[in-house]
Amino acid sequence: MKVAQLQQSIREYAHAIGIDKIGFTTAAPFLELKNRLKRQQELGYQSGFEESDVEKRTEPTLLLDQAESIIAIAVAYPSKMDASPKGKKGERRGIFCRASWGMDYHVVLREKLQLLETFIATQVPDAKMRSMVDTGELVDRAVAERAGIGWSAKNCSIITPEFGSYVYLGEMITNIPFAPDTPMEDECKDCTLCLDACPTGALIQGGQLNAQRCIAFLTQSKKPIPEEFRAKIGNRIYGCDTCQTVCPKNKGKYNLHQEAFAPEPQLTKPLLTPMLKLTNRQFKESFGHMSGSWRGKNPIQRNAILALAHFKEEASVPLLAELLVSDPRPLIRGTTAWALGEIATAEAIEAVQQALQTEEDPGVRIELNNVLESEQRKC
Ligand code: SF4
Ligand code: SF4
């Protein structure tokens, strides 16, 4: 089969297996990206989750022998939830970002890429292929941009005209010389809505992100959240969608057609206080299929405590007071101390004073003392 014919049959097959967009690009190095990544490293703007070897991230030929081209795929995810449960006093809810709704996209996209590999192998038995989704070396967005999936937007996502920025990305490096597609024109123009709306100023300028300030990354961190960001996290217990929801290019892009990503309302907007009582096993059973569970329950529970503080949820004080003296994790005790200081009822401050009598962890003691000093300043 000729390459052009194969390329067309791949497009058709991809569509048939639920890949919403497919594009092709060469395996040439990503030279501009290489410079940008090095600058990001120098500035300390990286999240720490990415591959540290910039050469591997930008040179596809280092990842597959005889690499000739890259197939980029995009699968849309929903941005709207029907029957979204509303929180109320005494029953506050957190929220997982849209990219964590439904089944973990890594699993779904890997399955689709595996099907695509099998399809290509039946046409070209000696084809070499290497697929990746998110956690691979290549930068998904750079590949998607060059393959004409969408433009690289100021909010650091790829925006497609059809599905907005609500798309998961993946790619496959191959040794087949497919004809490259044309990159799309940047449609952000002079809009700055996402930069203006970012609660933490993480979008430094169009297309540059300081991951150290970005709530999407902070909510995944296993360390205590720096104090300047705690109140800004609000009730987000995983990820942040603000720079996407404000984007005019996402208006009306609901993408409800992918069943695998249909949100389960009670999980995507879970009640906060029951989250704090989950065992590891219960957490895995309820949330383990969602991509937002990948860091385990500790960061999610820490974020749930921040969310209770955000709501100044007085009904949660007895539970927080109990966690403050009984939870074995300093991360949880320290965050709880801060949360009780935010809620600041007499009962909450009393719990902080009591805990200081027995607390031995230096980091948690600092949090407890900070609360009491702040209370003294109010007097
Ligand atoms: Fe800012 Fe949230 Fe976007 Fe991160 S995800 S850049 S914190 S708006
Ligand atoms: Fe681009 Fe405006 Fe959307 Fe930001 S909000 S990504 S600048 S169109």
mmCIF file of C-alpha atoms and ligand atoms in Angstrom:
data_model
loop_
_atom_site.group_PDB
_atom_site.id
_atom_site.type_symbol
_atom_site.label_atom_id
_atom_site.label_comp_id
_atom_site.label_asym_id
_atom_site.label_seq_id
_atom_site.Cartn_x
_atom_site.Cartn_y
_atom_site.Cartn_z
ATOM 1 C CA MET A 1 0.000 0.000 0.000
ATOM 2 C CA LYS A 2 1.297 3.469 -0.865
ATOM 3 C CA VAL A 3 2.074 5.813 2.036
ATOM 4 C CA ALA A 4 -0.580 8.374 0.987
ATOM 5 C CA GLN A 5 -3.207 5.628 0.807
ATOM 6 C CA LEU A 6 -2.150 4.246 4.190
ATOM 7 C CA GLN A 7 -2.288 7.742 5.684
ATOM 8 C CA GLN A 8 -5.863 8.163 4.489
ATOM 9 C CA SER A 9 -6.885 4.749 5.817
ATOM 10 C CA ILE A 10 -5.298 5.616 9.189
ATOM 11 C CA ARG A 11 -7.376 8.812 9.332
ATOM 12 C CA GLU A 12 -10.534 6.804 8.655
ATOM 13 C CA TYR A 13 -9.663 4.057 11.127
ATOM 14 C CA ALA A 14 -8.805 6.615 13.823
ATOM 15 C CA HIS A 15 -12.190 8.235 13.395
ATOM 16 C CA ALA A 16 -13.882 4.811 13.616
ATOM 17 C CA ILE A 17 -12.234 4.032 16.987
ATOM 18 C CA GLY A 18 -13.256 7.337 18.559
ATOM 19 C CA ILE A 19 -10.160 9.467 17.985
ATOM 20 C CA ASP A 20 -11.604 12.930 17.460
ATOM 21 C CA LYS A 21 -8.661 14.465 15.601
ATOM 22 C CA ILE A 22 -5.535 13.119 14.000
ATOM 23 C CA GLY A 23 -2.590 14.929 12.435
ATOM 24 C CA PHE A 24 0.841 14.083 11.065
ATOM 25 C CA THR A 25 4.206 15.753 11.409
ATOM 26 C CA THR A 26 7.821 14.888 10.705
ATOM 27 C CA ALA A 27 10.248 13.470 13.260
ATOM 28 C CA ALA A 28 12.480 16.542 12.886
ATOM 29 C CA PRO A 29 13.815 17.982 16.154
ATOM 30 C CA PHE A 30 11.692 20.551 18.016
ATOM 31 C CA LEU A 31 14.376 23.243 18.046
ATOM 32 C CA GLU A 32 12.373 26.226 19.267
ATOM 33 C CA LEU A 33 10.891 24.073 22.020
ATOM 34 C CA LYS A 34 14.377 22.984 23.074
ATOM 35 C CA ASN A 35 15.356 26.610 23.727
ATOM 36 C CA ARG A 36 12.078 27.287 25.535
ATOM 37 C CA LEU A 37 12.471 24.241 27.813
ATOM 38 C CA LYS A 38 16.026 25.217 28.686
ATOM 39 C CA ARG A 39 14.807 28.710 29.620
ATOM 40 C CA GLN A 40 12.020 27.166 31.736
ATOM 41 C CA GLN A 41 14.606 25.028 33.546
ATOM 42 C CA GLU A 42 16.862 28.035 34.193
ATOM 43 C CA LEU A 43 13.945 30.047 35.566
ATOM 44 C CA GLY A 44 12.750 27.162 37.790
ATOM 45 C CA TYR A 45 9.291 27.221 36.183
ATOM 46 C CA GLN A 46 8.988 23.445 35.691
ATOM 47 C CA SER A 47 6.611 21.205 37.614
ATOM 48 C CA GLY A 48 9.111 18.444 38.360
ATOM 49 C CA PHE A 49 6.764 15.853 36.836
ATOM 50 C CA GLU A 50 8.292 16.117 33.373
ATOM 51 C CA GLU A 51 11.223 14.243 31.778
ATOM 52 C CA SER A 52 14.345 16.182 32.758
ATOM 53 C CA ASP A 53 16.392 15.341 29.634
ATOM 54 C CA VAL A 54 15.591 18.165 27.202
ATOM 55 C CA GLU A 55 17.310 16.330 24.332
ATOM 56 C CA LYS A 56 14.935 13.362 24.700
ATOM 57 C CA ARG A 57 11.940 15.703 24.888
ATOM 58 C CA THR A 58 12.821 17.403 21.625
ATOM 59 C CA GLU A 59 14.615 14.822 19.460
ATOM 60 C CA PRO A 60 12.197 12.077 18.323
ATOM 61 C CA THR A 61 15.047 10.182 16.648
ATOM 62 C CA LEU A 62 16.521 9.525 20.110
ATOM 63 C CA LEU A 63 13.313 7.703 21.042
ATOM 64 C CA LEU A 64 12.795 5.493 17.985
ATOM 65 C CA ASP A 65 15.425 4.170 15.628
ATOM 66 C CA GLN A 66 14.827 5.453 12.074
ATOM 67 C CA ALA A 67 12.006 7.738 13.198
ATOM 68 C CA GLU A 68 10.457 9.500 10.204
ATOM 69 C CA SER A 69 7.163 10.932 11.366
ATOM 70 C CA ILE A 70 4.822 11.398 14.321
ATOM 71 C CA ILE A 71 1.085 10.769 14.390
ATOM 72 C CA ALA A 72 -0.671 13.116 16.835
ATOM 73 C CA ILE A 73 -4.111 12.306 18.220
ATOM 74 C CA ALA A 74 -6.678 14.274 20.189
ATOM 75 C CA VAL A 75 -9.685 12.918 22.073
ATOM 76 C CA ALA A 76 -12.222 15.430 23.383
ATOM 77 C CA TYR A 77 -13.494 15.450 26.966
ATOM 78 C CA PRO A 78 -16.652 16.963 28.434
ATOM 79 C CA SER A 79 -16.736 20.424 29.943
ATOM 80 C CA LYS A 80 -20.284 20.291 31.281
ATOM 81 C CA MET A 81 -21.868 18.105 33.925
ATOM 82 C CA ASP A 82 -25.609 17.515 34.000
ATOM 83 C CA ALA A 83 -27.158 17.296 37.465
ATOM 84 C CA SER A 84 -24.125 18.927 39.062
ATOM 85 C CA PRO A 85 -24.630 18.522 42.831
ATOM 86 C CA LYS A 86 -24.690 21.761 44.789
ATOM 87 C CA GLY A 87 -22.862 22.056 48.071
ATOM 88 C CA LYS A 88 -24.457 23.806 51.039
ATOM 89 C CA LYS A 89 -23.637 24.701 54.626
ATOM 90 C CA GLY A 90 -22.802 21.483 56.469
ATOM 91 C CA GLU A 91 -22.410 19.592 53.168
ATOM 92 C CA ARG A 92 -19.607 21.329 51.316
ATOM 93 C CA ARG A 93 -18.221 19.875 48.112
ATOM 94 C CA GLY A 94 -14.861 19.965 46.371
ATOM 95 C CA ILE A 95 -14.264 19.637 42.634
ATOM 96 C CA PHE A 96 -11.970 17.647 40.393
ATOM 97 C CA CYS A 97 -10.937 19.456 37.203
ATOM 98 C CA ARG A 98 -12.547 18.395 33.928
ATOM 99 C CA ALA A 99 -9.467 16.513 32.739
ATOM 100 C CA SER A 100 -10.042 14.082 35.606
ATOM 101 C CA TRP A 101 -13.702 13.309 34.936
ATOM 102 C CA GLY A 102 -14.626 9.726 34.097
ATOM 103 C CA MET A 103 -12.033 7.101 33.220
ATOM 104 C CA ASP A 104 -8.309 7.939 33.408
ATOM 105 C CA TYR A 105 -7.489 9.323 29.944
ATOM 106 C CA HIS A 106 -4.048 7.688 29.950
ATOM 107 C CA VAL A 107 -5.777 4.303 29.840
ATOM 108 C CA VAL A 108 -8.310 5.341 27.190
ATOM 109 C CA LEU A 109 -5.801 7.003 24.848
ATOM 110 C CA ARG A 110 -3.226 4.209 25.248
ATOM 111 C CA GLU A 111 -5.902 1.710 24.197
ATOM 112 C CA LYS A 112 -6.713 3.768 21.111
ATOM 113 C CA LEU A 113 -3.035 4.142 20.184
ATOM 114 C CA GLN A 114 -2.562 0.407 20.668
ATOM 115 C CA LEU A 115 -5.448 -0.256 18.262
ATOM 116 C CA LEU A 116 -3.866 2.155 15.803
ATOM 117 C CA GLU A 117 -0.493 0.388 16.111
ATOM 118 C CA THR A 118 -2.167 -2.968 15.422
ATOM 119 C CA PHE A 119 -3.969 -1.507 12.409
ATOM 120 C CA ILE A 120 -0.733 -0.086 10.965
ATOM 121 C CA ALA A 121 1.138 -3.336 11.641
ATOM 122 C CA THR A 122 -1.396 -5.265 9.561
ATOM 123 C CA GLN A 123 -0.662 -2.934 6.602
ATOM 124 C CA VAL A 124 3.108 -2.536 7.175
ATOM 125 C CA PRO A 125 4.372 -5.606 9.055
ATOM 126 C CA ASP A 126 7.880 -4.191 9.615
ATOM 127 C CA ALA A 127 6.655 -0.789 10.830
ATOM 128 C CA LYS A 128 8.382 0.559 13.911
ATOM 129 C CA MET A 129 6.126 2.447 16.294
ATOM 130 C CA ARG A 130 6.330 3.992 19.741
ATOM 131 C CA SER A 131 3.287 5.565 21.373
ATOM 132 C CA MET A 132 3.009 7.842 24.387
ATOM 133 C CA VAL A 133 0.386 9.760 26.351
ATOM 134 C CA ASP A 134 1.305 12.578 28.729
ATOM 135 C CA THR A 135 4.012 10.690 30.639
ATOM 136 C CA GLY A 136 6.225 10.013 27.595
ATOM 137 C CA GLU A 137 9.315 12.023 26.737
ATOM 138 C CA LEU A 138 7.819 14.137 23.957
ATOM 139 C CA VAL A 139 5.858 17.297 24.711
ATOM 140 C CA ASP A 140 2.312 16.403 23.601
ATOM 141 C CA ARG A 141 1.362 20.018 22.935
ATOM 142 C CA ALA A 142 4.375 20.731 20.736
ATOM 143 C CA VAL A 143 3.661 17.627 18.658
ATOM 144 C CA ALA A 144 -0.040 18.474 18.365
ATOM 145 C CA GLU A 145 0.742 22.053 17.341
ATOM 146 C CA ARG A 146 3.134 21.020 14.589
ATOM 147 C CA ALA A 147 0.752 18.301 13.378
ATOM 148 C CA GLY A 148 -2.042 20.846 12.891
ATOM 149 C CA ILE A 149 -4.322 19.570 15.704
ATOM 150 C CA GLY A 150 -4.748 23.089 17.087
ATOM 151 C CA TRP A 151 -2.797 26.193 17.994
ATOM 152 C CA SER A 152 -0.638 26.597 21.067
ATOM 153 C CA ALA A 153 -2.627 29.088 23.121
ATOM 154 C CA LYS A 154 -1.703 31.684 25.727
ATOM 155 C CA ASN A 155 -3.284 29.500 28.419
ATOM 156 C CA CYS A 156 -0.677 26.826 27.582
ATOM 157 C CA SER A 157 -3.179 24.427 26.073
ATOM 158 C CA ILE A 158 -3.820 23.362 22.498
ATOM 159 C CA ILE A 159 -7.039 24.880 21.199
ATOM 160 C CA THR A 160 -8.872 23.039 18.457
ATOM 161 C CA PRO A 161 -11.591 24.840 16.502
ATOM 162 C CA GLU A 162 -13.920 21.828 16.955
ATOM 163 C CA PHE A 163 -13.546 20.958 20.659
ATOM 164 C CA GLY A 164 -11.850 23.998 22.168
ATOM 165 C CA SER A 165 -8.995 23.190 24.530
ATOM 166 C CA TYR A 166 -10.888 20.311 26.133
ATOM 167 C CA VAL A 167 -8.819 17.634 24.390
ATOM 168 C CA TYR A 168 -6.463 14.938 25.605
ATOM 169 C CA LEU A 169 -3.375 14.497 23.478
ATOM 170 C CA GLY A 170 -1.176 11.556 22.571
ATOM 171 C CA GLU A 171 1.233 10.598 19.836
ATOM 172 C CA MET A 172 3.004 7.789 18.027
ATOM 173 C CA ILE A 173 6.488 8.020 16.522
ATOM 174 C CA THR A 174 6.858 5.833 13.427
ATOM 175 C CA ASN A 175 9.466 4.962 10.827
ATOM 176 C CA ILE A 176 6.910 5.568 8.044
ATOM 177 C CA PRO A 177 7.424 8.863 6.154
ATOM 178 C CA PHE A 178 3.885 10.254 6.305
ATOM 179 C CA ALA A 179 3.234 13.647 4.702
ATOM 180 C CA PRO A 180 3.077 16.365 7.377
ATOM 181 C CA ASP A 181 -0.074 18.398 8.002
ATOM 182 C CA THR A 182 0.023 22.202 8.167
ATOM 183 C CA PRO A 183 0.143 23.901 11.596
ATOM 184 C CA MET A 184 -2.810 26.109 12.446
ATOM 185 C CA GLU A 185 -2.752 29.865 12.768
ATOM 186 C CA ASP A 186 -2.686 31.250 16.321
ATOM 187 C CA GLU A 187 -6.180 32.575 17.037
ATOM 188 C CA CYS A 188 -5.498 34.085 20.474
ATOM 189 C CA LYS A 189 -4.555 37.407 18.830
ATOM 190 C CA ASP A 190 -4.699 40.239 21.394
ATOM 191 C CA CYS A 191 -6.962 38.404 23.897
ATOM 192 C CA THR A 192 -5.542 38.128 27.447
ATOM 193 C CA LEU A 193 -8.595 36.808 29.334
ATOM 194 C CA CYS A 194 -6.821 33.709 30.635
ATOM 195 C CA LEU A 195 -3.792 35.659 31.882
ATOM 196 C CA ASP A 196 -6.057 38.133 33.658
ATOM 197 C CA ALA A 197 -8.202 35.389 35.249
ATOM 198 C CA CYS A 198 -5.420 33.154 36.599
ATOM 199 C CA PRO A 199 -5.791 33.325 40.408
ATOM 200 C CA THR A 200 -2.071 32.937 41.116
ATOM 201 C CA GLY A 201 -0.397 34.783 38.241
ATOM 202 C CA ALA A 202 1.042 31.501 36.959
ATOM 203 C CA LEU A 203 0.724 32.518 33.298
ATOM 204 C CA ILE A 204 3.757 34.744 32.996
ATOM 205 C CA GLN A 205 3.065 35.786 29.442
ATOM 206 C CA GLY A 206 1.315 34.244 26.497
ATOM 207 C CA GLY A 207 2.208 30.560 26.399
ATOM 208 C CA GLN A 208 4.657 30.572 29.339
ATOM 209 C CA LEU A 209 3.685 28.938 32.613
ATOM 210 C CA ASN A 210 5.361 29.012 36.000
ATOM 211 C CA ALA A 211 4.262 25.574 37.174
ATOM 212 C CA GLN A 212 5.444 26.412 40.695
ATOM 213 C CA ARG A 213 2.578 28.922 40.932
ATOM 214 C CA CYS A 214 -0.042 26.932 38.995
ATOM 215 C CA ILE A 215 -2.900 25.468 41.058
ATOM 216 C CA ALA A 216 -3.146 22.495 38.685
ATOM 217 C CA PHE A 217 0.352 21.448 39.779
ATOM 218 C CA LEU A 218 0.116 22.650 43.382
ATOM 219 C CA THR A 219 -2.899 20.410 44.021
ATOM 220 C CA GLN A 220 -0.791 17.421 42.923
ATOM 221 C CA SER A 221 2.178 18.268 45.137
ATOM 222 C CA LYS A 222 2.753 16.012 48.139
ATOM 223 C CA LYS A 223 4.347 18.819 50.155
ATOM 224 C CA PRO A 224 2.581 21.471 52.222
ATOM 225 C CA ILE A 225 1.119 24.152 49.932
ATOM 226 C CA PRO A 226 2.940 27.492 50.376
ATOM 227 C CA GLU A 227 0.720 29.814 52.397
ATOM 228 C CA GLU A 228 0.350 32.444 49.664
ATOM 229 C CA PHE A 229 -1.564 29.937 47.497
ATOM 230 C CA ARG A 230 -3.746 28.177 50.090
ATOM 231 C CA ALA A 231 -6.739 30.504 50.029
ATOM 232 C CA LYS A 232 -6.532 30.830 46.235
ATOM 233 C CA ILE A 233 -7.042 27.114 45.709
ATOM 234 C CA GLY A 234 -10.667 27.484 46.798
ATOM 235 C CA ASN A 235 -12.567 24.212 46.653
ATOM 236 C CA ARG A 236 -10.429 22.689 43.880
ATOM 237 C CA ILE A 237 -9.295 19.327 45.188
ATOM 238 C CA TYR A 238 -7.549 18.340 41.959
ATOM 239 C CA GLY A 239 -6.472 20.574 39.103
ATOM 240 C CA CYS A 240 -7.714 23.961 37.939
ATOM 241 C CA ASP A 241 -9.837 24.876 34.933
ATOM 242 C CA THR A 242 -10.013 28.653 35.253
ATOM 243 C CA CYS A 243 -7.816 29.556 32.273
ATOM 244 C CA GLN A 244 -9.907 27.222 30.140
ATOM 245 C CA THR A 245 -13.386 28.154 31.348
ATOM 246 C CA VAL A 246 -12.785 31.871 30.703
ATOM 247 C CA CYS A 247 -11.524 31.239 27.169
ATOM 248 C CA PRO A 248 -13.981 32.456 24.525
ATOM 249 C CA LYS A 249 -12.795 29.703 22.177
ATOM 250 C CA ASN A 250 -14.269 27.148 24.599
ATOM 251 C CA LYS A 251 -17.724 28.719 24.596
ATOM 252 C CA GLY A 252 -20.337 26.079 23.781
ATOM 253 C CA LYS A 253 -17.750 23.270 23.492
ATOM 254 C CA TYR A 254 -19.405 20.679 25.736
ATOM 255 C CA ASN A 255 -17.961 17.522 24.105
ATOM 256 C CA LEU A 256 -20.456 15.106 25.622
ATOM 257 C CA HIS A 257 -19.910 12.353 23.046
ATOM 258 C CA GLN A 258 -17.061 10.414 24.724
ATOM 259 C CA GLU A 259 -18.811 8.068 27.147
ATOM 260 C CA ALA A 260 -15.585 7.017 28.875
ATOM 261 C CA PHE A 261 -15.212 10.545 30.253
ATOM 262 C CA ALA A 262 -18.798 11.110 31.381
ATOM 263 C CA PRO A 263 -18.545 12.678 34.839
ATOM 264 C CA GLU A 264 -19.869 10.835 37.874
ATOM 265 C CA PRO A 265 -21.285 13.825 39.773
ATOM 266 C CA GLN A 266 -20.865 12.427 43.293
ATOM 267 C CA LEU A 267 -17.182 11.685 42.570
ATOM 268 C CA THR A 268 -16.240 14.725 40.524
ATOM 269 C CA LYS A 269 -17.867 17.028 43.096
ATOM 270 C CA PRO A 270 -17.458 14.923 46.249
ATOM 271 C CA LEU A 271 -18.637 15.843 49.726
ATOM 272 C CA LEU A 272 -15.582 17.079 51.603
ATOM 273 C CA THR A 273 -15.884 15.701 55.111
ATOM 274 C CA PRO A 274 -16.393 12.035 54.057
ATOM 275 C CA MET A 275 -13.214 12.416 51.930
ATOM 276 C CA LEU A 276 -11.228 12.981 55.114
ATOM 277 C CA LYS A 277 -12.272 9.628 56.578
ATOM 278 C CA LEU A 278 -11.393 7.434 53.582
ATOM 279 C CA THR A 279 -8.898 4.622 54.024
ATOM 280 C CA ASN A 280 -6.404 3.982 51.207
ATOM 281 C CA ARG A 281 -8.542 1.084 50.046
ATOM 282 C CA GLN A 282 -11.778 3.043 50.064
ATOM 283 C CA PHE A 283 -10.081 5.890 48.183
ATOM 284 C CA LYS A 284 -8.808 3.514 45.529
ATOM 285 C CA GLU A 285 -12.164 1.782 45.179
ATOM 286 C CA SER A 286 -14.038 5.056 44.696
ATOM 287 C CA PHE A 287 -11.532 7.278 42.872
ATOM 288 C CA GLY A 288 -8.863 4.880 41.557
ATOM 289 C CA HIS A 289 -10.175 4.909 37.970
ATOM 290 C CA MET A 290 -9.872 8.711 37.710
ATOM 291 C CA SER A 291 -6.641 10.329 36.540
ATOM 292 C CA GLY A 292 -6.867 12.684 39.521
ATOM 293 C CA SER A 293 -6.105 9.800 41.884
ATOM 294 C CA TRP A 294 -2.584 9.225 40.543
ATOM 295 C CA ARG A 295 -0.835 10.853 43.522
ATOM 296 C CA GLY A 296 -2.854 8.857 46.055
ATOM 297 C CA LYS A 297 -5.206 10.112 48.747
ATOM 298 C CA ASN A 298 -2.854 12.351 50.770
ATOM 299 C CA PRO A 299 -2.778 15.403 48.451
ATOM 300 C CA ILE A 300 -6.520 15.089 47.811
ATOM 301 C CA GLN A 301 -7.297 14.987 51.540
ATOM 302 C CA ARG A 302 -4.970 17.942 52.164
ATOM 303 C CA ASN A 303 -6.832 19.856 49.442
ATOM 304 C CA ALA A 304 -10.194 18.869 50.938
ATOM 305 C CA ILE A 305 -9.060 20.479 54.216
ATOM 306 C CA LEU A 306 -8.079 23.660 52.323
ATOM 307 C CA ALA A 307 -11.536 23.619 50.721
ATOM 308 C CA LEU A 308 -13.234 23.393 54.137
ATOM 309 C CA ALA A 309 -11.148 26.392 55.209
ATOM 310 C CA HIS A 310 -12.203 28.211 52.027
ATOM 311 C CA PHE A 311 -15.850 27.721 53.033
ATOM 312 C CA LYS A 312 -15.048 28.534 56.686
ATOM 313 C CA GLU A 313 -17.094 25.439 57.419
ATOM 314 C CA GLU A 314 -17.810 25.553 61.146
ATOM 315 C CA ALA A 315 -19.522 22.154 61.137
ATOM 316 C CA SER A 316 -16.194 20.558 60.214
ATOM 317 C CA VAL A 317 -14.349 21.845 63.300
ATOM 318 C CA PRO A 318 -14.894 18.721 65.504
ATOM 319 C CA LEU A 319 -13.527 16.474 62.721
ATOM 320 C CA LEU A 320 -10.581 18.813 62.028
ATOM 321 C CA ALA A 321 -9.818 19.037 65.745
ATOM 322 C CA GLU A 322 -9.739 15.242 65.891
ATOM 323 C CA LEU A 323 -7.421 15.016 62.851
ATOM 324 C CA LEU A 324 -5.127 17.621 64.384
ATOM 325 C CA VAL A 325 -4.214 15.337 67.266
ATOM 326 C CA SER A 326 -4.775 11.883 65.810
ATOM 327 C CA ASP A 327 -3.727 11.860 62.143
ATOM 328 C CA PRO A 328 -0.269 10.318 61.745
ATOM 329 C CA ARG A 329 0.618 12.524 58.722
ATOM 330 C CA PRO A 330 2.319 15.869 59.449
ATOM 331 C CA LEU A 331 1.040 17.117 56.040
ATOM 332 C CA ILE A 332 -2.532 16.637 57.219
ATOM 333 C CA ARG A 333 -1.981 17.968 60.762
ATOM 334 C CA GLY A 334 -0.170 21.066 59.479
ATOM 335 C CA THR A 335 -2.852 21.857 56.893
ATOM 336 C CA THR A 336 -5.555 21.224 59.496
ATOM 337 C CA ALA A 337 -3.919 23.705 61.874
ATOM 338 C CA TRP A 338 -4.031 26.373 59.162
ATOM 339 C CA ALA A 339 -7.641 25.517 58.298
ATOM 340 C CA LEU A 340 -8.747 25.816 61.928
ATOM 341 C CA GLY A 341 -7.059 29.226 62.032
ATOM 342 C CA GLU A 342 -9.073 30.285 58.982
ATOM 343 C CA ILE A 343 -12.361 29.064 60.445
ATOM 344 C CA ALA A 344 -11.325 30.722 63.709
ATOM 345 C CA THR A 345 -14.278 29.878 65.934
ATOM 346 C CA ALA A 346 -13.539 29.665 69.675
ATOM 347 C CA GLU A 347 -13.681 25.871 69.389
ATOM 348 C CA ALA A 348 -11.202 25.899 66.474
ATOM 349 C CA ILE A 349 -8.666 28.095 68.290
ATOM 350 C CA GLU A 350 -9.044 26.020 71.447
ATOM 351 C CA ALA A 351 -8.202 22.892 69.412
ATOM 352 C CA VAL A 352 -5.032 24.586 68.113
ATOM 353 C CA GLN A 353 -3.969 25.581 71.645
ATOM 354 C CA GLN A 354 -4.550 22.040 72.887
ATOM 355 C CA ALA A 355 -2.601 20.485 70.023
ATOM 356 C CA LEU A 356 0.427 22.653 70.771
ATOM 357 C CA GLN A 357 0.729 20.874 74.148
ATOM 358 C CA THR A 358 1.533 17.548 72.500
ATOM 359 C CA GLU A 359 2.643 18.201 68.900
ATOM 360 C CA GLU A 360 6.265 17.258 68.253
ATOM 361 C CA ASP A 361 6.685 17.771 64.498
ATOM 362 C CA PRO A 362 8.578 21.070 63.936
ATOM 363 C CA GLY A 363 6.672 21.953 60.733
ATOM 364 C CA VAL A 364 3.284 21.385 62.358
ATOM 365 C CA ARG A 365 4.350 23.373 65.439
ATOM 366 C CA ILE A 366 5.156 26.327 63.163
ATOM 367 C CA GLU A 367 1.652 26.129 61.679
ATOM 368 C CA LEU A 368 0.071 25.983 65.148
ATOM 369 C CA ASN A 369 2.111 28.923 66.413
ATOM 370 C CA ASN A 370 1.294 30.941 63.282
ATOM 371 C CA VAL A 371 -2.410 30.518 64.023
ATOM 372 C CA LEU A 372 -2.052 31.623 67.630
ATOM 373 C CA GLU A 373 0.152 34.612 66.724
ATOM 374 C CA SER A 374 -2.352 35.705 64.124
ATOM 375 C CA GLU A 375 -5.144 35.428 66.729
ATOM 376 C CA GLN A 376 -3.129 37.556 69.139
ATOM 377 C CA ARG A 377 -2.665 40.231 66.455
ATOM 378 C CA LYS A 378 -6.471 40.407 66.108
ATOM 379 C CA CYS A 379 -6.872 41.260 69.817
HETATM 380 FE FE1 SF4 B 1 -3.657 29.693 36.437
HETATM 381 FE FE2 SF4 B 1 -5.321 27.681 37.039
HETATM 382 FE FE3 SF4 B 1 -4.526 28.048 34.538
HETATM 383 FE FE4 SF4 B 1 -2.769 27.182 36.397
HETATM 384 S S1 SF4 B 1 -4.574 26.099 35.632
HETATM 385 S S2 SF4 B 1 -2.421 28.740 34.843
HETATM 386 S S3 SF4 B 1 -3.521 28.336 38.194
HETATM 387 S S4 SF4 B 1 -5.777 29.456 35.768
HETATM 388 FE FE1 SF4 B 2 -6.160 32.618 23.890
HETATM 389 FE FE2 SF4 B 2 -7.898 34.339 24.997
HETATM 390 FE FE3 SF4 B 2 -8.315 31.738 25.154
HETATM 391 FE FE4 SF4 B 2 -6.321 32.857 26.538
HETATM 392 S S1 SF4 B 2 -8.524 33.212 26.830
HETATM 393 S S2 SF4 B 2 -6.242 30.964 25.386
HETATM 394 S S3 SF4 B 2 -5.647 34.417 25.115
HETATM 395 S S4 SF4 B 2 -8.290 32.966 23.277
#
